[in-house]
Amino acid sequence: PALDQDRLTGEKPAPVTISLRELLIFSIVAGLLATLLRCYRYGFDNHLEQLPLIFRAMDDSYLAGDYFVTAGSAYGPRTYYSALMASLGSVIPLPVVFLLLTCGAHILTTFVTCLMGRTMFRGNGLAPLLGAVFVMGVDSIAIGQASSLRSWHLTPQTLAMPAALMAFWCGFIGRPLMCALLAAGAAFIHPTVGLQTGLIGLGTAGLATLLGLDDRRRTATARIFSLVMTALAMAGLLAYAYFVWIRPLAPADAESDVFSLYIRFRVPHHFIPSTFAVADWAALAAFLAALALSWKWWRADPGTHRPLAWRYLIPVGALLAILAGGYVFVEVWPSKLWTAAQVFRLVFLLKWLGLVLLGGTVARWLTAKPADGWTSGLITLLGTGVFQPFFMLAAHLIAGLGTILRSRFYGPGLNLLFVALLVPAIGAMKTLVDGGELRIMGLLVAIAVWFAVIPHKWPRVGLPVLATAALLAIVIINRLQPIPLLANGRVPILSELLAPDRHVITLDQGHAPGDAAAAFALANLPAEAVFLTPPQFGRFRCTARRAIVVDVISVTFAEEGIGEWYRRSIDCYGDVDGTGYAACRQWVEAYQTIPTERVLLAGRRYGATYAVLHAHTPTELPVVYADESYKIVGIPPAP
């Protein structure tokens, strides 16, 4: 029922050139290619916090002597995610589960993006496809470093993203009950993403009804009923949040010294706006400026349903107000609620709304007759990485300037002038372009144009599906038995895609520093041993399957766990005068010359029986393993 958009605009649906079935097929192709063309990773970064908890959920005896695994296995935000992964991992090998869920999440995120684009740009078959291309192809704004819409490795946010975006879309089109149900489902995987997105979707539904931005043919009784249903859905979602998450978790007091330690010392790059890079703020400003121009042109377009355009401003305005509160009530007048909410994570929703709108703008540029805007469309499609918002704004400014100049000058000649300026500009800015993202964008744009241009015959969906299936077959065959013809870079792009270290699917692949020492520990040292390791060695838990004293990444969200992590870090790695990444770098550097007394301290206080040291670190302790990078020494039992 949520796909019925008649009452959203009060009009009969305009003819659409691409059906829902074709949108789903496009989403499958684009989602698989977006995953395949990136460097997929298993067992790195956020997985160092996830995998140990999943392994404990699968086996109660896993790393019984590891404080992080024991503390993190208590009820918390990762509980249901870990339980789900453990349940699936008991039936299917866990690396396969992670790979399939990553592909599935990307496919569904692409599909819901297409649905949002189809809602906003009815009758334009290219617009929803290009919006999905931008979402899958570029990183764009990343202020707060937690705003990703897709990822090259599975995280709870990646897995929850499709349901969260679908929840918001249901709220946007006036389906509050479906919005609340989907938001609750997303919150089981990622509480913050699911609950906040659902509440914004429900707020959009309620305000749109109050302001009359829904079907104008509806009676007053129907409007009142809609408001009641929205209020009930919001009350239900808030009750779910309280009884499932807030009350059982008993979260740490955001004004306490320990929780403040986590926010202001461990992860200020997620919470504290004054620590965000100036370039990230500039990128956000460029993105918002381009978004304002796109919205102005969209609203002025004769084919746009005006109430729909005004309704779009409700979530955008709400997000900007929330982000402003994230500065005022964290930096100026600190508030427990605002600080703990980590509201800058919601930049992902602002980015999603902007990229969907950008897809419609570029589609109009590329399909306008005469084709006056193709120069701006090309500039937008060239924007990648953190510079994408600046390319996006430049394209909008050029398009606006062209609109003014074309009324006075010859149109084709003006296009030639733009091209003459564009070519050297791209040459000068080539260092700003991410080649990997550009290749993905080029391929996905080509597929989108193919779907939008080719008539309703089997080649429209058949050829992209067959080509994607053939590419997957080549990748799989090459994994089983390397193909000589494609080795040693003989085939551009394809050889890079098939490189042995391109995709890391199991823990045995993609070796990181210390993996050789971990293999020795797994094969030769007691299972109950506890290791002191370098600060960045969280992966050791997974590869060696041995407990470690502490690492800089793995922190539980409970107040006791945060305090314990800090005490262990100071005892094992020493005092630091920086915060966040700077503190981690200081610890990594200090560990290279760690004194024997500190190693012995870890043994006395935390039961460490072995230590992984750098090969050049001086020590009097007995060496049980050594290679060119690291050595393992025994720690004598405390007196």
JSON list of N, CA and C in Angstrom, two decimals, residues 231-271:
[
{"chain": "A", "resi": 231, "resn": "ALA", "atom": "N", "xyz": [0.06, 10.48, 15.50]},
{"chain": "A", "resi": 231, "resn": "ALA", "atom": "CA", "xyz": [0.35, 10.63, 16.93]},
{"chain": "A", "resi": 231, "resn": "ALA", "atom": "C", "xyz": [0.47, 9.26, 17.60]},
{"chain": "A", "resi": 232, "resn": "LEU", "atom": "N", "xyz": [-0.40, 8.33, 17.24]},
{"chain": "A", "resi": 232, "resn": "LEU", "atom": "CA", "xyz": [-0.33, 6.99, 17.81]},
{"chain": "A", "resi": 232, "resn": "LEU", "atom": "C", "xyz": [0.97, 6.29, 17.40]},
{"chain": "A", "resi": 233, "resn": "ALA", "atom": "N", "xyz": [1.34, 6.44, 16.12]},
{"chain": "A", "resi": 233, "resn": "ALA", "atom": "CA", "xyz": [2.57, 5.82, 15.65]},
{"chain": "A", "resi": 233, "resn": "ALA", "atom": "C", "xyz": [3.79, 6.40, 16.37]},
{"chain": "A", "resi": 234, "resn": "MET", "atom": "N", "xyz": [3.80, 7.71, 16.57]},
{"chain": "A", "resi": 234, "resn": "MET", "atom": "CA", "xyz": [4.92, 8.33, 17.27]},
{"chain": "A", "resi": 234, "resn": "MET", "atom": "C", "xyz": [4.95, 7.90, 18.74]},
{"chain": "A", "resi": 235, "resn": "ALA", "atom": "N", "xyz": [3.80, 7.83, 19.38]},
{"chain": "A", "resi": 235, "resn": "ALA", "atom": "CA", "xyz": [3.74, 7.37, 20.77]},
{"chain": "A", "resi": 235, "resn": "ALA", "atom": "C", "xyz": [4.23, 5.94, 20.89]},
{"chain": "A", "resi": 236, "resn": "GLY", "atom": "N", "xyz": [3.83, 5.10, 19.93]},
{"chain": "A", "resi": 236, "resn": "GLY", "atom": "CA", "xyz": [4.29, 3.71, 19.95]},
{"chain": "A", "resi": 236, "resn": "GLY", "atom": "C", "xyz": [5.79, 3.60, 19.77]},
{"chain": "A", "resi": 237, "resn": "LEU", "atom": "N", "xyz": [6.36, 4.40, 18.87]},
{"chain": "A", "resi": 237, "resn": "LEU", "atom": "CA", "xyz": [7.81, 4.35, 18.64]},
{"chain": "A", "resi": 237, "resn": "LEU", "atom": "C", "xyz": [8.57, 4.85, 19.86]},
{"chain": "A", "resi": 238, "resn": "LEU", "atom": "N", "xyz": [8.05, 5.90, 20.51]},
{"chain": "A", "resi": 238, "resn": "LEU", "atom": "CA", "xyz": [8.70, 6.41, 21.72]},
{"chain": "A", "resi": 238, "resn": "LEU", "atom": "C", "xyz": [8.62, 5.40, 22.86]},
{"chain": "A", "resi": 239, "resn": "ALA", "atom": "N", "xyz": [7.48, 4.72, 22.98]},
{"chain": "A", "resi": 239, "resn": "ALA", "atom": "CA", "xyz": [7.34, 3.70, 24.02]},
{"chain": "A", "resi": 239, "resn": "ALA", "atom": "C", "xyz": [8.31, 2.55, 23.76]},
{"chain": "A", "resi": 240, "resn": "TYR", "atom": "N", "xyz": [8.41, 2.16, 22.50]},
{"chain": "A", "resi": 240, "resn": "TYR", "atom": "CA", "xyz": [9.37, 1.11, 22.13]},
{"chain": "A", "resi": 240, "resn": "TYR", "atom": "C", "xyz": [10.79, 1.54, 22.51]},
{"chain": "A", "resi": 241, "resn": "ALA", "atom": "N", "xyz": [11.14, 2.79, 22.20]},
{"chain": "A", "resi": 241, "resn": "ALA", "atom": "CA", "xyz": [12.47, 3.29, 22.51]},
{"chain": "A", "resi": 241, "resn": "ALA", "atom": "C", "xyz": [12.73, 3.25, 24.02]},
{"chain": "A", "resi": 242, "resn": "TYR", "atom": "N", "xyz": [11.71, 3.60, 24.82]},
{"chain": "A", "resi": 242, "resn": "TYR", "atom": "CA", "xyz": [11.92, 3.65, 26.27]},
{"chain": "A", "resi": 242, "resn": "TYR", "atom": "C", "xyz": [12.06, 2.25, 26.86]},
{"chain": "A", "resi": 243, "resn": "PHE", "atom": "N", "xyz": [11.15, 1.35, 26.51]},
{"chain": "A", "resi": 243, "resn": "PHE", "atom": "CA", "xyz": [11.13, 0.05, 27.16]},
{"chain": "A", "resi": 243, "resn": "PHE", "atom": "C", "xyz": [12.19, -0.91, 26.61]},
{"chain": "A", "resi": 244, "resn": "VAL", "atom": "N", "xyz": [12.56, -0.74, 25.35]},
{"chain": "A", "resi": 244, "resn": "VAL", "atom": "CA", "xyz": [13.53, -1.67, 24.76]},
{"chain": "A", "resi": 244, "resn": "VAL", "atom": "C", "xyz": [14.96, -1.18, 24.94]},
{"chain": "A", "resi": 245, "resn": "TRP", "atom": "N", "xyz": [15.18, 0.14, 24.89]},
{"chain": "A", "resi": 245, "resn": "TRP", "atom": "CA", "xyz": [16.54, 0.66, 24.90]},
{"chain": "A", "resi": 245, "resn": "TRP", "atom": "C", "xyz": [16.86, 1.53, 26.12]},
{"chain": "A", "resi": 246, "resn": "ILE", "atom": "N", "xyz": [16.09, 2.58, 26.34]},
{"chain": "A", "resi": 246, "resn": "ILE", "atom": "CA", "xyz": [16.48, 3.57, 27.35]},
{"chain": "A", "resi": 246, "resn": "ILE", "atom": "C", "xyz": [16.43, 2.99, 28.76]},
{"chain": "A", "resi": 247, "resn": "ARG", "atom": "N", "xyz": [15.31, 2.36, 29.11]},
{"chain": "A", "resi": 247, "resn": "ARG", "atom": "CA", "xyz": [15.18, 1.84, 30.47]},
{"chain": "A", "resi": 247, "resn": "ARG", "atom": "C", "xyz": [16.13, 0.67, 30.76]},
{"chain": "A", "resi": 248, "resn": "PRO", "atom": "N", "xyz": [16.23, -0.35, 29.88]},
{"chain": "A", "resi": 248, "resn": "PRO", "atom": "CA", "xyz": [17.16, -1.45, 30.20]},
{"chain": "A", "resi": 248, "resn": "PRO", "atom": "C", "xyz": [18.62, -1.05, 30.20]},
{"chain": "A", "resi": 249, "resn": "LEU", "atom": "N", "xyz": [18.99, -0.10, 29.32]},
{"chain": "A", "resi": 249, "resn": "LEU", "atom": "CA", "xyz": [20.39, 0.26, 29.21]},
{"chain": "A", "resi": 249, "resn": "LEU", "atom": "C", "xyz": [20.88, 1.10, 30.39]},
{"chain": "A", "resi": 250, "resn": "ALA", "atom": "N", "xyz": [19.98, 1.89, 30.99]},
{"chain": "A", "resi": 250, "resn": "ALA", "atom": "CA", "xyz": [20.39, 2.80, 32.05]},
{"chain": "A", "resi": 250, "resn": "ALA", "atom": "C", "xyz": [21.67, 3.51, 31.64]},
{"chain": "A", "resi": 251, "resn": "PRO", "atom": "N", "xyz": [21.63, 4.32, 30.57]},
{"chain": "A", "resi": 251, "resn": "PRO", "atom": "CA", "xyz": [22.86, 4.89, 30.01]},
{"chain": "A", "resi": 251, "resn": "PRO", "atom": "C", "xyz": [23.61, 5.76, 31.00]},
{"chain": "A", "resi": 252, "resn": "ALA", "atom": "N", "xyz": [24.89, 5.86, 30.75]},
{"chain": "A", "resi": 252, "resn": "ALA", "atom": "CA", "xyz": [25.73, 6.68, 31.61]},
{"chain": "A", "resi": 252, "resn": "ALA", "atom": "C", "xyz": [25.28, 8.14, 31.55]},
{"chain": "A", "resi": 253, "resn": "ASP", "atom": "N", "xyz": [25.44, 8.82, 32.65]},
{"chain": "A", "resi": 253, "resn": "ASP", "atom": "CA", "xyz": [25.12, 10.24, 32.72]},
{"chain": "A", "resi": 253, "resn": "ASP", "atom": "C", "xyz": [26.07, 11.01, 31.81]},
{"chain": "A", "resi": 254, "resn": "ALA", "atom": "N", "xyz": [25.50, 11.69, 30.83]},
{"chain": "A", "resi": 254, "resn": "ALA", "atom": "CA", "xyz": [26.34, 12.40, 29.85]},
{"chain": "A", "resi": 254, "resn": "ALA", "atom": "C", "xyz": [27.14, 13.53, 30.50]},
{"chain": "A", "resi": 255, "resn": "GLU", "atom": "N", "xyz": [26.75, 13.94, 31.73]},
{"chain": "A", "resi": 255, "resn": "GLU", "atom": "CA", "xyz": [27.48, 15.00, 32.40]},
{"chain": "A", "resi": 255, "resn": "GLU", "atom": "C", "xyz": [28.52, 14.44, 33.39]},
{"chain": "A", "resi": 256, "resn": "SER", "atom": "N", "xyz": [28.59, 13.11, 33.51]},
{"chain": "A", "resi": 256, "resn": "SER", "atom": "CA", "xyz": [29.56, 12.53, 34.43]},
{"chain": "A", "resi": 256, "resn": "SER", "atom": "C", "xyz": [30.95, 12.61, 33.83]},
{"chain": "A", "resi": 257, "resn": "ASP", "atom": "N", "xyz": [31.94, 12.50, 34.69]},
{"chain": "A", "resi": 257, "resn": "ASP", "atom": "CA", "xyz": [33.32, 12.57, 34.22]},
{"chain": "A", "resi": 257, "resn": "ASP", "atom": "C", "xyz": [33.65, 11.42, 33.28]},
{"chain": "A", "resi": 258, "resn": "VAL", "atom": "N", "xyz": [33.11, 10.23, 33.56]},
{"chain": "A", "resi": 258, "resn": "VAL", "atom": "CA", "xyz": [33.46, 9.06, 32.76]},
{"chain": "A", "resi": 258, "resn": "VAL", "atom": "C", "xyz": [32.88, 9.16, 31.35]},
{"chain": "A", "resi": 259, "resn": "PHE", "atom": "N", "xyz": [31.59, 9.53, 31.25]},
{"chain": "A", "resi": 259, "resn": "PHE", "atom": "CA", "xyz": [30.99, 9.61, 29.94]},
{"chain": "A", "resi": 259, "resn": "PHE", "atom": "C", "xyz": [31.58, 10.79, 29.15]},
{"chain": "A", "resi": 260, "resn": "SER", "atom": "N", "xyz": [31.86, 11.87, 29.85]},
{"chain": "A", "resi": 260, "resn": "SER", "atom": "CA", "xyz": [32.52, 13.00, 29.21]},
{"chain": "A", "resi": 260, "resn": "SER", "atom": "C", "xyz": [33.89, 12.58, 28.68]},
{"chain": "A", "resi": 261, "resn": "LEU", "atom": "N", "xyz": [34.52, 11.66, 29.39]},
{"chain": "A", "resi": 261, "resn": "LEU", "atom": "CA", "xyz": [35.81, 11.14, 28.95]},
{"chain": "A", "resi": 261, "resn": "LEU", "atom": "C", "xyz": [35.68, 10.46, 27.59]},
{"chain": "A", "resi": 262, "resn": "TYR", "atom": "N", "xyz": [34.63, 9.68, 27.43]},
{"chain": "A", "resi": 262, "resn": "TYR", "atom": "CA", "xyz": [34.40, 8.99, 26.16]},
{"chain": "A", "resi": 262, "resn": "TYR", "atom": "C", "xyz": [34.14, 10.00, 25.03]},
{"chain": "A", "resi": 263, "resn": "ILE", "atom": "N", "xyz": [33.30, 10.99, 25.30]},
{"chain": "A", "resi": 263, "resn": "ILE", "atom": "CA", "xyz": [32.91, 11.95, 24.27]},
{"chain": "A", "resi": 263, "resn": "ILE", "atom": "C", "xyz": [34.06, 12.88, 23.91]},
{"chain": "A", "resi": 264, "resn": "ARG", "atom": "N", "xyz": [34.70, 13.43, 24.92]},
{"chain": "A", "resi": 264, "resn": "ARG", "atom": "CA", "xyz": [35.68, 14.48, 24.68]},
{"chain": "A", "resi": 264, "resn": "ARG", "atom": "C", "xyz": [37.11, 13.96, 24.52]},
{"chain": "A", "resi": 265, "resn": "PHE", "atom": "N", "xyz": [37.33, 12.71, 24.94]},
{"chain": "A", "resi": 265, "resn": "PHE", "atom": "CA", "xyz": [38.67, 12.16, 24.79]},
{"chain": "A", "resi": 265, "resn": "PHE", "atom": "C", "xyz": [38.72, 11.07, 23.71]},
{"chain": "A", "resi": 266, "resn": "ARG", "atom": "N", "xyz": [37.82, 10.11, 23.77]},
{"chain": "A", "resi": 266, "resn": "ARG", "atom": "CA", "xyz": [37.90, 8.98, 22.85]},
{"chain": "A", "resi": 266, "resn": "ARG", "atom": "C", "xyz": [37.38, 9.32, 21.45]},
{"chain": "A", "resi": 267, "resn": "VAL", "atom": "N", "xyz": [36.20, 9.92, 21.32]},
{"chain": "A", "resi": 267, "resn": "VAL", "atom": "CA", "xyz": [35.61, 10.15, 20.00]},
{"chain": "A", "resi": 267, "resn": "VAL", "atom": "C", "xyz": [35.10, 11.58, 19.84]},
{"chain": "A", "resi": 268, "resn": "PRO", "atom": "N", "xyz": [35.91, 12.59, 20.07]},
{"chain": "A", "resi": 268, "resn": "PRO", "atom": "CA", "xyz": [35.43, 13.96, 19.85]},
{"chain": "A", "resi": 268, "resn": "PRO", "atom": "C", "xyz": [35.06, 14.22, 18.40]},
{"chain": "A", "resi": 269, "resn": "HIS", "atom": "N", "xyz": [35.66, 13.47, 17.47]},
{"chain": "A", "resi": 269, "resn": "HIS", "atom": "CA", "xyz": [35.39, 13.67, 16.04]},
{"chain": "A", "resi": 269, "resn": "HIS", "atom": "C", "xyz": [33.96, 13.26, 15.67]},
{"chain": "A", "resi": 270, "resn": "HIS", "atom": "N", "xyz": [33.23, 12.59, 16.58]},
{"chain": "A", "resi": 270, "resn": "HIS", "atom": "CA", "xyz": [31.83, 12.26, 16.34]},
{"chain": "A", "resi": 270, "resn": "HIS", "atom": "C", "xyz": [30.88, 13.22, 17.06]},
{"chain": "A", "resi": 271, "resn": "PHE", "atom": "N", "xyz": [31.31, 13.82, 18.16]},
{"chain": "A", "resi": 271, "resn": "PHE", "atom": "CA", "xyz": [30.40, 14.55, 19.04]},
{"chain": "A", "resi": 271, "resn": "PHE", "atom": "C", "xyz": [30.64, 16.05, 19.09]}
]
